[in-house]
Coordinates of C-alpha atoms in Angstrom, one line a residue:
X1 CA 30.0 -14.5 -24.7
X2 CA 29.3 -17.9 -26.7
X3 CA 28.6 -19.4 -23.4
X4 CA 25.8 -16.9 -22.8
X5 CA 24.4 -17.5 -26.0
X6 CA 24.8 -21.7 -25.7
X7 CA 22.8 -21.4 -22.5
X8 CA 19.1 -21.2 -24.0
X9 CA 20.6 -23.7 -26.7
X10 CA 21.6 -26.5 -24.1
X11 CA 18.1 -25.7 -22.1
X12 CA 16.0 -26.4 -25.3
X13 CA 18.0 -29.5 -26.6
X14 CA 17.2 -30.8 -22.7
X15 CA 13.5 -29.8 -23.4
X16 CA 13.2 -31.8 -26.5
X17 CA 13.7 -35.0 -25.1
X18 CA 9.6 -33.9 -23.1
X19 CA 8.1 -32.0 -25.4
X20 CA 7.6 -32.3 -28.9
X21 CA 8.2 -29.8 -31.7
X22 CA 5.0 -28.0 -33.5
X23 CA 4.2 -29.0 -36.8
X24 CA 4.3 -25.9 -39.7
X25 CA 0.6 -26.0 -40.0
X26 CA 0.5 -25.5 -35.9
X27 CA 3.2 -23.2 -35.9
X28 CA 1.6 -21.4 -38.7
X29 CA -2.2 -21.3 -37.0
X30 CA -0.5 -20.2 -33.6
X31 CA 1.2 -17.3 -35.5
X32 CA -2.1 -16.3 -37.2
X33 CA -3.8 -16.5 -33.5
X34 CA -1.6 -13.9 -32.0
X35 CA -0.9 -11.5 -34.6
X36 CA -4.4 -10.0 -33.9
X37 CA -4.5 -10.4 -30.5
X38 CA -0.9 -8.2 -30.4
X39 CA -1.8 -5.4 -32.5
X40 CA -3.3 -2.3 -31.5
X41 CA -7.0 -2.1 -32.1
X42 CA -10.1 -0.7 -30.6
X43 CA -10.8 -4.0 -28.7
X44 CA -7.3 -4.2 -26.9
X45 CA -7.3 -0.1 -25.9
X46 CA -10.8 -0.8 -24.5
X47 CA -9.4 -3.4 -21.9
X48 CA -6.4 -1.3 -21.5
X49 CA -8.5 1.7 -20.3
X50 CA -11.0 -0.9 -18.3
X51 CA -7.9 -2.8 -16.8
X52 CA -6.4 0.2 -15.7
X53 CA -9.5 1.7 -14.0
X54 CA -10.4 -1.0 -12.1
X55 CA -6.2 -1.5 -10.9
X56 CA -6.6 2.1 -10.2
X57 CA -9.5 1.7 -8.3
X58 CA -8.5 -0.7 -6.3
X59 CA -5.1 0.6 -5.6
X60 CA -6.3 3.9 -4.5
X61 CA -9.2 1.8 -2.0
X62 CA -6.1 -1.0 -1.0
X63 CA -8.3 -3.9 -2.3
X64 CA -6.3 -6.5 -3.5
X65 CA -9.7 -8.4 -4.7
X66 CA -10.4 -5.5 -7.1
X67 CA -6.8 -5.4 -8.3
X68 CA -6.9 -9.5 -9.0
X69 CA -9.9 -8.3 -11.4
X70 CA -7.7 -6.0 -13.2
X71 CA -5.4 -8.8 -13.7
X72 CA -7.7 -10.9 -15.1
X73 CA -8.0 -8.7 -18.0
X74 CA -4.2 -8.6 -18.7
X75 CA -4.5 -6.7 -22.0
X76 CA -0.9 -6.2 -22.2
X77 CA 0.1 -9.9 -22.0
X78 CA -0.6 -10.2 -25.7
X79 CA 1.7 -7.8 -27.0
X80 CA 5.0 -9.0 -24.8
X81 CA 3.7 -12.8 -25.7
X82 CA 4.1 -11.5 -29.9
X83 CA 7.4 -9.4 -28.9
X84 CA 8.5 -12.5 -28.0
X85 CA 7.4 -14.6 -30.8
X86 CA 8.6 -11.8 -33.5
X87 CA 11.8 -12.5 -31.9
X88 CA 12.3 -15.8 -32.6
X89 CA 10.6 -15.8 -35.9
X90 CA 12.2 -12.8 -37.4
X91 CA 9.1 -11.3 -38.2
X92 CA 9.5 -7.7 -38.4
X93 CA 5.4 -6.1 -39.0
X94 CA 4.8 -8.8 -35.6
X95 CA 7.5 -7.0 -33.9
X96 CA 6.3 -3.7 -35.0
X97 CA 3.2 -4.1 -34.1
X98 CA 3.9 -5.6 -30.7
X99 CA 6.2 -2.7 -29.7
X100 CA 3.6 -0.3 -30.6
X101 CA 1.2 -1.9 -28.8
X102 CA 2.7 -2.6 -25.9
X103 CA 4.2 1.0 -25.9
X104 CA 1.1 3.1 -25.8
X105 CA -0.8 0.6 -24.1
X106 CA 1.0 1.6 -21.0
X107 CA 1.8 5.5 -21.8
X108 CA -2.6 5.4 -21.7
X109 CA -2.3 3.3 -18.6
X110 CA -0.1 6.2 -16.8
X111 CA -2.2 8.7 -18.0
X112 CA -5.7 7.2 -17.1
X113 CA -4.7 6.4 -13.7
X114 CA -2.4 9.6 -12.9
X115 CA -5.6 11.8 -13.6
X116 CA -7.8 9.1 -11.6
X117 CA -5.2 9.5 -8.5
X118 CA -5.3 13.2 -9.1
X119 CA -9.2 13.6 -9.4
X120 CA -9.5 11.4 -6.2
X121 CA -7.3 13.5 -4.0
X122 CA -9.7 16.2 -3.9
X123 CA -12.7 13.9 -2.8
X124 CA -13.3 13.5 0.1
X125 CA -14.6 9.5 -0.2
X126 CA -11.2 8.4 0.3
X127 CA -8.4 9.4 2.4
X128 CA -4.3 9.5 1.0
X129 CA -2.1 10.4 4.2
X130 CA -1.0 6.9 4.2
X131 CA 0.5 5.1 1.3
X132 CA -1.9 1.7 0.7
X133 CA -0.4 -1.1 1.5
X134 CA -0.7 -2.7 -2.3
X135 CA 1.1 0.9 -3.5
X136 CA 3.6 -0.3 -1.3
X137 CA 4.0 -4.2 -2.3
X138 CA 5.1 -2.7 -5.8
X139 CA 8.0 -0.3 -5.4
X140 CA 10.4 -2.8 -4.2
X141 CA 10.9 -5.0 -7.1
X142 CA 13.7 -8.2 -6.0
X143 CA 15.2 -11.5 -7.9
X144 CA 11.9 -13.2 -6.6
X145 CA 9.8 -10.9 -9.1
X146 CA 11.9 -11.8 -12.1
X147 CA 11.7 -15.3 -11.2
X148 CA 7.8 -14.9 -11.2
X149 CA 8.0 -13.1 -14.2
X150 CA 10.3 -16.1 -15.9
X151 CA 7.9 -19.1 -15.1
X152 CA 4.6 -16.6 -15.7
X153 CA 6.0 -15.8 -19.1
X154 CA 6.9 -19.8 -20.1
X155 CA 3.5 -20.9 -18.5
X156 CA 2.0 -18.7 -20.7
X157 CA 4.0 -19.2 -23.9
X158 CA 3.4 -23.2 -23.3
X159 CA -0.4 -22.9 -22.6
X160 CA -0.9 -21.0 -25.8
X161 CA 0.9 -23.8 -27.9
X162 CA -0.8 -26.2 -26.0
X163 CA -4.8 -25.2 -26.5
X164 CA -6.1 -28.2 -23.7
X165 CA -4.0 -25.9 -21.3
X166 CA -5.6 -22.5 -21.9
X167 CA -7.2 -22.9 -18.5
X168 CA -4.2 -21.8 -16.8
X169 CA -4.0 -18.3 -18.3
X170 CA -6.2 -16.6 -15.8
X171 CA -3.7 -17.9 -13.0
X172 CA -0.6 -17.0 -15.7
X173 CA -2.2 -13.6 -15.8
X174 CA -2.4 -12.9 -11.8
X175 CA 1.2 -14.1 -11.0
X176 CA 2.7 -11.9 -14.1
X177 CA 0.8 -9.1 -13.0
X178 CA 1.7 -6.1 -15.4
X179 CA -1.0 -3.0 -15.3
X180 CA -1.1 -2.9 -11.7
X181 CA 2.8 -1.6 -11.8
X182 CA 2.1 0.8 -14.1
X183 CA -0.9 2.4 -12.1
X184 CA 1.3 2.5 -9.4
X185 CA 3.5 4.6 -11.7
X186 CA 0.9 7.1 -12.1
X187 CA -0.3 7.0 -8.7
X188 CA 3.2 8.2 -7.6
X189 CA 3.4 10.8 -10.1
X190 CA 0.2 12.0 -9.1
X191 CA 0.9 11.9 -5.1
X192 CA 4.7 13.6 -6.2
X193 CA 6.0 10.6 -4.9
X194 CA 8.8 10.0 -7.4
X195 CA 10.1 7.1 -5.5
X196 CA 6.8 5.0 -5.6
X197 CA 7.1 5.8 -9.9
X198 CA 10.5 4.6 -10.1
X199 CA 10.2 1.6 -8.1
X200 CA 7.6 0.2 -9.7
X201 CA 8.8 1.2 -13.1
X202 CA 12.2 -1.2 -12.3
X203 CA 9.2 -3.9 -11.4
X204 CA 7.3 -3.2 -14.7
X205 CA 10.1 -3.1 -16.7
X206 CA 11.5 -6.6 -15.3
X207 CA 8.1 -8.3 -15.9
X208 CA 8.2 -7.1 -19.8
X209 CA 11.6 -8.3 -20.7
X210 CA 11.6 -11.2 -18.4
X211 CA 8.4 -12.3 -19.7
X212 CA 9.6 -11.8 -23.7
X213 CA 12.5 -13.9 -23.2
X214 CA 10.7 -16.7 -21.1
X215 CA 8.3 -16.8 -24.3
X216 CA 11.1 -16.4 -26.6
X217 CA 12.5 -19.8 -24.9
X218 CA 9.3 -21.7 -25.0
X219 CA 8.6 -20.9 -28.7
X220 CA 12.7 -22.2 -29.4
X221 CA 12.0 -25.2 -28.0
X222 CA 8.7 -25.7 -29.4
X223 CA 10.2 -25.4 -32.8
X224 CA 9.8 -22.0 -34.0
X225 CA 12.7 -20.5 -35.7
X226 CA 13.7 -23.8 -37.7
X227 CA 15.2 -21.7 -40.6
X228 CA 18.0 -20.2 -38.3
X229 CA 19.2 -23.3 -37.4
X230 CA 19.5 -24.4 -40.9
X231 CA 21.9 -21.6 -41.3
X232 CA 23.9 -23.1 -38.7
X233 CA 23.0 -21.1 -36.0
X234 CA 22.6 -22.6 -32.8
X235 CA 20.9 -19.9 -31.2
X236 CA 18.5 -16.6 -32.7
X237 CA 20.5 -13.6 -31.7
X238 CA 17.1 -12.0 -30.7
X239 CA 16.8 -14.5 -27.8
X240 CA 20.7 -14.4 -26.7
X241 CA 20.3 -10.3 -26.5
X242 CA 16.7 -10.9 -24.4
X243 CA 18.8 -13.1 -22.3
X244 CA 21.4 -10.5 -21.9
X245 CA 19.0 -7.7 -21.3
X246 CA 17.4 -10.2 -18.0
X247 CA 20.8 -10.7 -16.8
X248 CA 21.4 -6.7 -16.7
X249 CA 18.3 -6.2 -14.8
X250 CA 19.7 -8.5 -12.2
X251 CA 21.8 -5.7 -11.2
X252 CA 19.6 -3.5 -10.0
X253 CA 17.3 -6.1 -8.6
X254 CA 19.8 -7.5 -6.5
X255 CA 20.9 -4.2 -5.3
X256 CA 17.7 -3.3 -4.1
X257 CA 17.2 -6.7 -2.6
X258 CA 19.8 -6.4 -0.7
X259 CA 18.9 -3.0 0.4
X260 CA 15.3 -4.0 1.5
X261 CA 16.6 -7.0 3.2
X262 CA 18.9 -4.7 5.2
X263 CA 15.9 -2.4 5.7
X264 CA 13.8 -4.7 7.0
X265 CA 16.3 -6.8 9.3
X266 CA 16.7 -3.1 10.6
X267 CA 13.1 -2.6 11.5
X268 CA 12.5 -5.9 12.9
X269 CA 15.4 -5.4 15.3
X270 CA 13.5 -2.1 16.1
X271 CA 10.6 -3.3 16.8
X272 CA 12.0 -5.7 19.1
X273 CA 13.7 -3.3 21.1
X274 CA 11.2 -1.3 21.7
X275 CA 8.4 -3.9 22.0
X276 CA 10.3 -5.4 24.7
X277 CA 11.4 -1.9 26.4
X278 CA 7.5 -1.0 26.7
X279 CA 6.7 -4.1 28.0
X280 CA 8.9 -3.4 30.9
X281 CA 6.6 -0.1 32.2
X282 CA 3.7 -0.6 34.0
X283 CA 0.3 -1.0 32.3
X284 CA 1.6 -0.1 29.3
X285 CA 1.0 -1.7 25.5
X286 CA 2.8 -0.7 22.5
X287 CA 0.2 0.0 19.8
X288 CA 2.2 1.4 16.6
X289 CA 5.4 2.3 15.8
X290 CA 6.2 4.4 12.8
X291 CA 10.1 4.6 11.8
X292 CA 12.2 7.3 10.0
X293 CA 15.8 6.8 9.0
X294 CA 17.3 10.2 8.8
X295 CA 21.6 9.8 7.9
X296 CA 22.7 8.7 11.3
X297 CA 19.9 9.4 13.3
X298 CA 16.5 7.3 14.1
X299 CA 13.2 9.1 15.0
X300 CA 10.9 6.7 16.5
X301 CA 7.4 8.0 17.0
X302 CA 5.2 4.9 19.0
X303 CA 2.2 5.0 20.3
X304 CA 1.0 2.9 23.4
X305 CA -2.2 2.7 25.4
X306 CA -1.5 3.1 28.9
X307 CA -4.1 3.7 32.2
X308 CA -1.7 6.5 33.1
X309 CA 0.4 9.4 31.9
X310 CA 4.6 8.6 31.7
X311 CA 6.5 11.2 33.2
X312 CA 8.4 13.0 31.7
X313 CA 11.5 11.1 33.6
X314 CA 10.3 7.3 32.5
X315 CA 9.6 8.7 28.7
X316 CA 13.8 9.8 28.9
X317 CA 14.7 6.3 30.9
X318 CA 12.7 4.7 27.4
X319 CA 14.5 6.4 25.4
X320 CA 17.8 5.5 27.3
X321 CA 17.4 1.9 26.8
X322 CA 16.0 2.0 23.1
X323 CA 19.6 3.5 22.3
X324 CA 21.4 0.6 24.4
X325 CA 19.3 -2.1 22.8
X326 CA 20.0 -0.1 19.1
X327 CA 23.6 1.1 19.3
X328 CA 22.8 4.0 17.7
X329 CA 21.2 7.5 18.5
X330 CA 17.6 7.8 18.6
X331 CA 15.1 10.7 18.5
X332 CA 12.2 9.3 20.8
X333 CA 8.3 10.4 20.9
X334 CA 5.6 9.1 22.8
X335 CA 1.9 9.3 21.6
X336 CA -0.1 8.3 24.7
X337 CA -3.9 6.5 24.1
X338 CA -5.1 6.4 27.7
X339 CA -7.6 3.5 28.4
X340 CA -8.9 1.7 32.0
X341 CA -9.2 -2.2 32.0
X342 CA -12.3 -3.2 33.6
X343 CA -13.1 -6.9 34.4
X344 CA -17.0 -7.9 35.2
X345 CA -15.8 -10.5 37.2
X346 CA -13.4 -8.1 39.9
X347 CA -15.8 -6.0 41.3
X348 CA -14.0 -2.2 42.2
X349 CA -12.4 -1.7 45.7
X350 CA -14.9 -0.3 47.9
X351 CA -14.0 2.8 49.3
X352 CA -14.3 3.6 53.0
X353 CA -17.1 6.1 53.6
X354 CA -16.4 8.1 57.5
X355 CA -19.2 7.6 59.9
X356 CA -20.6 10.4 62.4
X357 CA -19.8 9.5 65.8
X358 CA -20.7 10.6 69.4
X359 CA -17.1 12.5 70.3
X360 CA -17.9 15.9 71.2
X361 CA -15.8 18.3 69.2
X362 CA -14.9 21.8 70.3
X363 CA -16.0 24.1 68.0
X364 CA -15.1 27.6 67.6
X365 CA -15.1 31.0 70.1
X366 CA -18.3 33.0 69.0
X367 CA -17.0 36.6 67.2
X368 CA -18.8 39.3 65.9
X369 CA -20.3 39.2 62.7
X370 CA -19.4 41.9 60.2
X371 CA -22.0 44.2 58.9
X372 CA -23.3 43.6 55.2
X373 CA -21.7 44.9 52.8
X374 CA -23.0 45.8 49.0
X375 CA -22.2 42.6 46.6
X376 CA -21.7 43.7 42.6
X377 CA -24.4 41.4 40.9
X378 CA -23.5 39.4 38.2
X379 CA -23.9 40.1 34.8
X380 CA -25.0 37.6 32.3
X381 CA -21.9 36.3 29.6
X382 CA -22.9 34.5 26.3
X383 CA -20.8 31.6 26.0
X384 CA -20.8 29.5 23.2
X385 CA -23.1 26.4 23.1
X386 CA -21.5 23.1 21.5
X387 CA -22.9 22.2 18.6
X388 CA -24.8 19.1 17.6
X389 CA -23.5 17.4 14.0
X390 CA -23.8 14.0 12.5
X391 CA -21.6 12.2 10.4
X392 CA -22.1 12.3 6.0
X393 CA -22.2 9.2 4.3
X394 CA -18.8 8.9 2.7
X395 CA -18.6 4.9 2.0
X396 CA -15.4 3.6 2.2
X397 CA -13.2 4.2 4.5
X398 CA -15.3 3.8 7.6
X399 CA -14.8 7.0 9.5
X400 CA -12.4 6.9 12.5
X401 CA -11.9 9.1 15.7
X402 CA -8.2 10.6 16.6
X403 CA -6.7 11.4 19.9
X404 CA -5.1 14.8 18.1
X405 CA -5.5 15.7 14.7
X406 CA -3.6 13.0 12.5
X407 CA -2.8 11.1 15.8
X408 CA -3.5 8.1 17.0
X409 CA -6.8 6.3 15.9
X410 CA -8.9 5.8 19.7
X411 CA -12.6 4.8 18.2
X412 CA -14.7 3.6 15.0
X413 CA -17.4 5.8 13.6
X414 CA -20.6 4.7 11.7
X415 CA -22.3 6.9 9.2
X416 CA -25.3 8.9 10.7
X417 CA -24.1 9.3 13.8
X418 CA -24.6 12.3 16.2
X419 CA -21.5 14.0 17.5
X420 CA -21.0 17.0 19.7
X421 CA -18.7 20.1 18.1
X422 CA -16.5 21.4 21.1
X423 CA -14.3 24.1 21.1
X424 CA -11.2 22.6 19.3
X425 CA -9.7 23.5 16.1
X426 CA -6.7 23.0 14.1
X427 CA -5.7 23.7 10.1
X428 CA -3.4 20.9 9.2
X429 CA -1.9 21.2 5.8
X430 CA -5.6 21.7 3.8
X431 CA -7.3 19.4 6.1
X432 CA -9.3 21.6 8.7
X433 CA -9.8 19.3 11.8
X434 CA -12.3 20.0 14.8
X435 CA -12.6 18.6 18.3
X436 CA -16.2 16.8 19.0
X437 CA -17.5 14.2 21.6
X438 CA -19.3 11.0 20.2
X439 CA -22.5 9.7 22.1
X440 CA -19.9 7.7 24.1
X441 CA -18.4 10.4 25.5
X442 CA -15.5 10.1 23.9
X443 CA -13.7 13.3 22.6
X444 CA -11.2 13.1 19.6
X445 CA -10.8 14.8 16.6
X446 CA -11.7 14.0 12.9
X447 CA -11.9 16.3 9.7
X448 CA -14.7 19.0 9.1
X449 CA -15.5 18.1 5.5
X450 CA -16.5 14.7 7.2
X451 CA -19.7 15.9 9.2
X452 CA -22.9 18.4 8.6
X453 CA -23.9 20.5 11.5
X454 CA -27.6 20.8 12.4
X455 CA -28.9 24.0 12.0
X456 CA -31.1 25.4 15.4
X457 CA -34.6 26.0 14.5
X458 CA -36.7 28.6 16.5
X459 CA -39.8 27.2 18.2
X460 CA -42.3 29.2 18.4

């Protein structure tokens, strides 16, 4: 292992020959300067519970503009910057503190955004059957994140001993992005989705320790930890075990690199395929695809918009070819968005329209008309008038109109707007969803707690 622990040693003797050590008043001040700013205090839980809300927030609405605010704040930053420092120093209340810090910091940061995830999936003002897409950019942590973490952490470290570069900390602070990782973990836990938790756990995980070490490094070659090599030490054991401890977490980052990499060269060969195999019908444009790997198998569930139905013959043919293109067996279904392509500038084919002419046309051999007989009137039936409703104001998301409940999206709704309540009704999961028609004469479906229905008044 004395290779491992010469490595940081050989980087900071190259280092030395740019930057210049710290005098012991300036290492002394900067110590002083984050000792406060590591240690739990009103002031730093404050911005941990603000940070997290707003990551939360933005999570939960898929705004990466709201979840760049929450970075911004990087609360946590602080503590990992004087884990790193203790480190190198030796000093044992810094470390202490930092831990402790750092440690319930995000234990409240789970918490506050696992009960915010929870509260929100009984309101109706935004809708969870999809993962968001920034859930998703954070549960498949790779190499490239600990790399990020690596130069976030010495940018960092470096600005702080340099005060004409504290400008950069903002930018240090949204590339080493550490509570929105953590609300992900409580939004997983709170959606049961145990595999969104523990992926962006790993990525949390790797930005602490990667980011401790990288600061470690910076302080060692800024000349912190002068009395250890006066013992002869080449290197603080502190920063060879940090360096150690990034080096394990390359295991699993690798692995799951790997893995997504395989995943997604999967997927694009997919959607290849199958782009390419719709293309080939007639009038007919792939719209979505949605993907599910199950052992062996592959169910495929697209969606195309097409001015005409597929047989039941050309849907098997499609799925015929898919399997050729794949090499593999494939469980095929179609969701069909039907839609007519009009052009202003192609008037429609007239029709031909039969004219009366002069032939004379034998008509039929006179017979007897039968006597009347008694017809049974008709008896009035109530049947049920369609209802008139109009659209709540929910915010955000704007409201949208499916071909079948949880189907395929076929229109945009605005808030206020009148709909018709057909006869259509289906209980999916909690969701209760209704068939209506818009003032377009469109007719999808959409969820009940989304609209009020207008009460008939009598008139006198």
């Amino acid at each position: 292992m004395t290779w491992l622990r010469d490595i940081p040693f050989k980087v900071a003797k190259f280092f030395h020959r740019f930057v210049s050590r710290l005098t012991a008043d300036e290492r002394r001040e900067l110590i002083a300067e984050i000792r406060p700013a590591a240690s739990p205090g009103f002031d730093y839980f404050l911005l941990v519970i603000l940070s997290c809300s707003i990551a939360t927030l933005g999570l939960i609405t898929n705004s990466a503009a709201v979840i760049i605010g929450a970075m911004l704040l990087a609360p946590l930053m602080s503590p990992i910057i004087g884990l790193g420092l203790a480190s190198i120093i030796g000093d044992d209340q810094l470390l202490k503190a930092s831990a402790s810090a750092l440690f319930r910091g995000a234990i409240l940061a789970i918490l506050l955004s696992f009960l915010m995830t929870f509260i929100n999936r009984s309101l109706p003002f935004v809708s969870l059957q999809e993962m968001p897409g920034e859930v998703l950019a954070r549960i498949r942590p790779t190499p490239i994140d600990l790399i990020i973490a690596l130069a976030g952490g010495m940018a960092a470290a470096y600005a702080m001993t340099r005060p004409n570069l504290s400008a950069a900390l903002p930018g240090v602070a949204i590339a080493t992005a550490l509570m929105p990782p953590l609300c992900t973990i409580g939004f997983g836990i709170a959606m049961n989705r145990w595999d969104v938790a523990g992926g962006a756990t790993l990525l949390f995980i790797t930005n602490a320790v990667t980011i401790t070490f990288a600061s470690a490094t910076v302080f060692f070659i800024r000349g912190f930890s002068i009395e250890a090599r006066r013992k002869g030490q080449k290197l603080p054991r502190s920063l060879a075990i940090s360096l150690l401890l990034v080096l394990i977490l390359l295991i699993p980052l690798t692995y799951y690199g790997v893995k997504f990499f395989k995943e997604a060269s999967d997927n694009k060969l997919i959607n290849t395929v199958v782009a390419q195999e719709v293309n080939k019908l007639h009038d007919t444009q792939l719209v979505d695809i949605q993907v599910i790997h199950q052992d062996n198998n592959l169910d495929l569930v697209i969606t195309i918009r097409t001015s005409k139905a597929l047989k039941y013959e050309e849907v098997v043919d499609l799925q015929q070819s898919i399997v050729e293109g794949l090499q593999r067996p494939v469980s095929l279904k179609v969701d069909q968005v039907f839609a007519e392509e009009l052009d202003p500038l192609i008037p429609p084919t007239a029709t031909p329209t039969l004219t009366p002419t002069m032939t004379q046309t034998s008509g039929p051999s006179p017979t007897n008309t039968p006597l009347p007989t008694t017809t049974p009137t008709p008896t009035p039936t109530p049947t049920a008038t369609p209802a008139q409703a109009q659209i709540k104001s929910t915010g955000l998301p704007p409201m949208q109109l499916y071909q079948s409940p949880m189907g395929p999206v076929i229109g945009n709704l605005k808030r206020g707007q009148w709909l018709t309540i057909l006869y259509g009704r289906q209980v999916i999961g909690s969701i209760v969803w209704i068939e209506v028609q818009d003032e377009e004469g469109r007719v999808g479906w959409m969820p009940e707690i989304y609209i009020v229905q207008a009460t008939p008044s009598t008139t006198p």
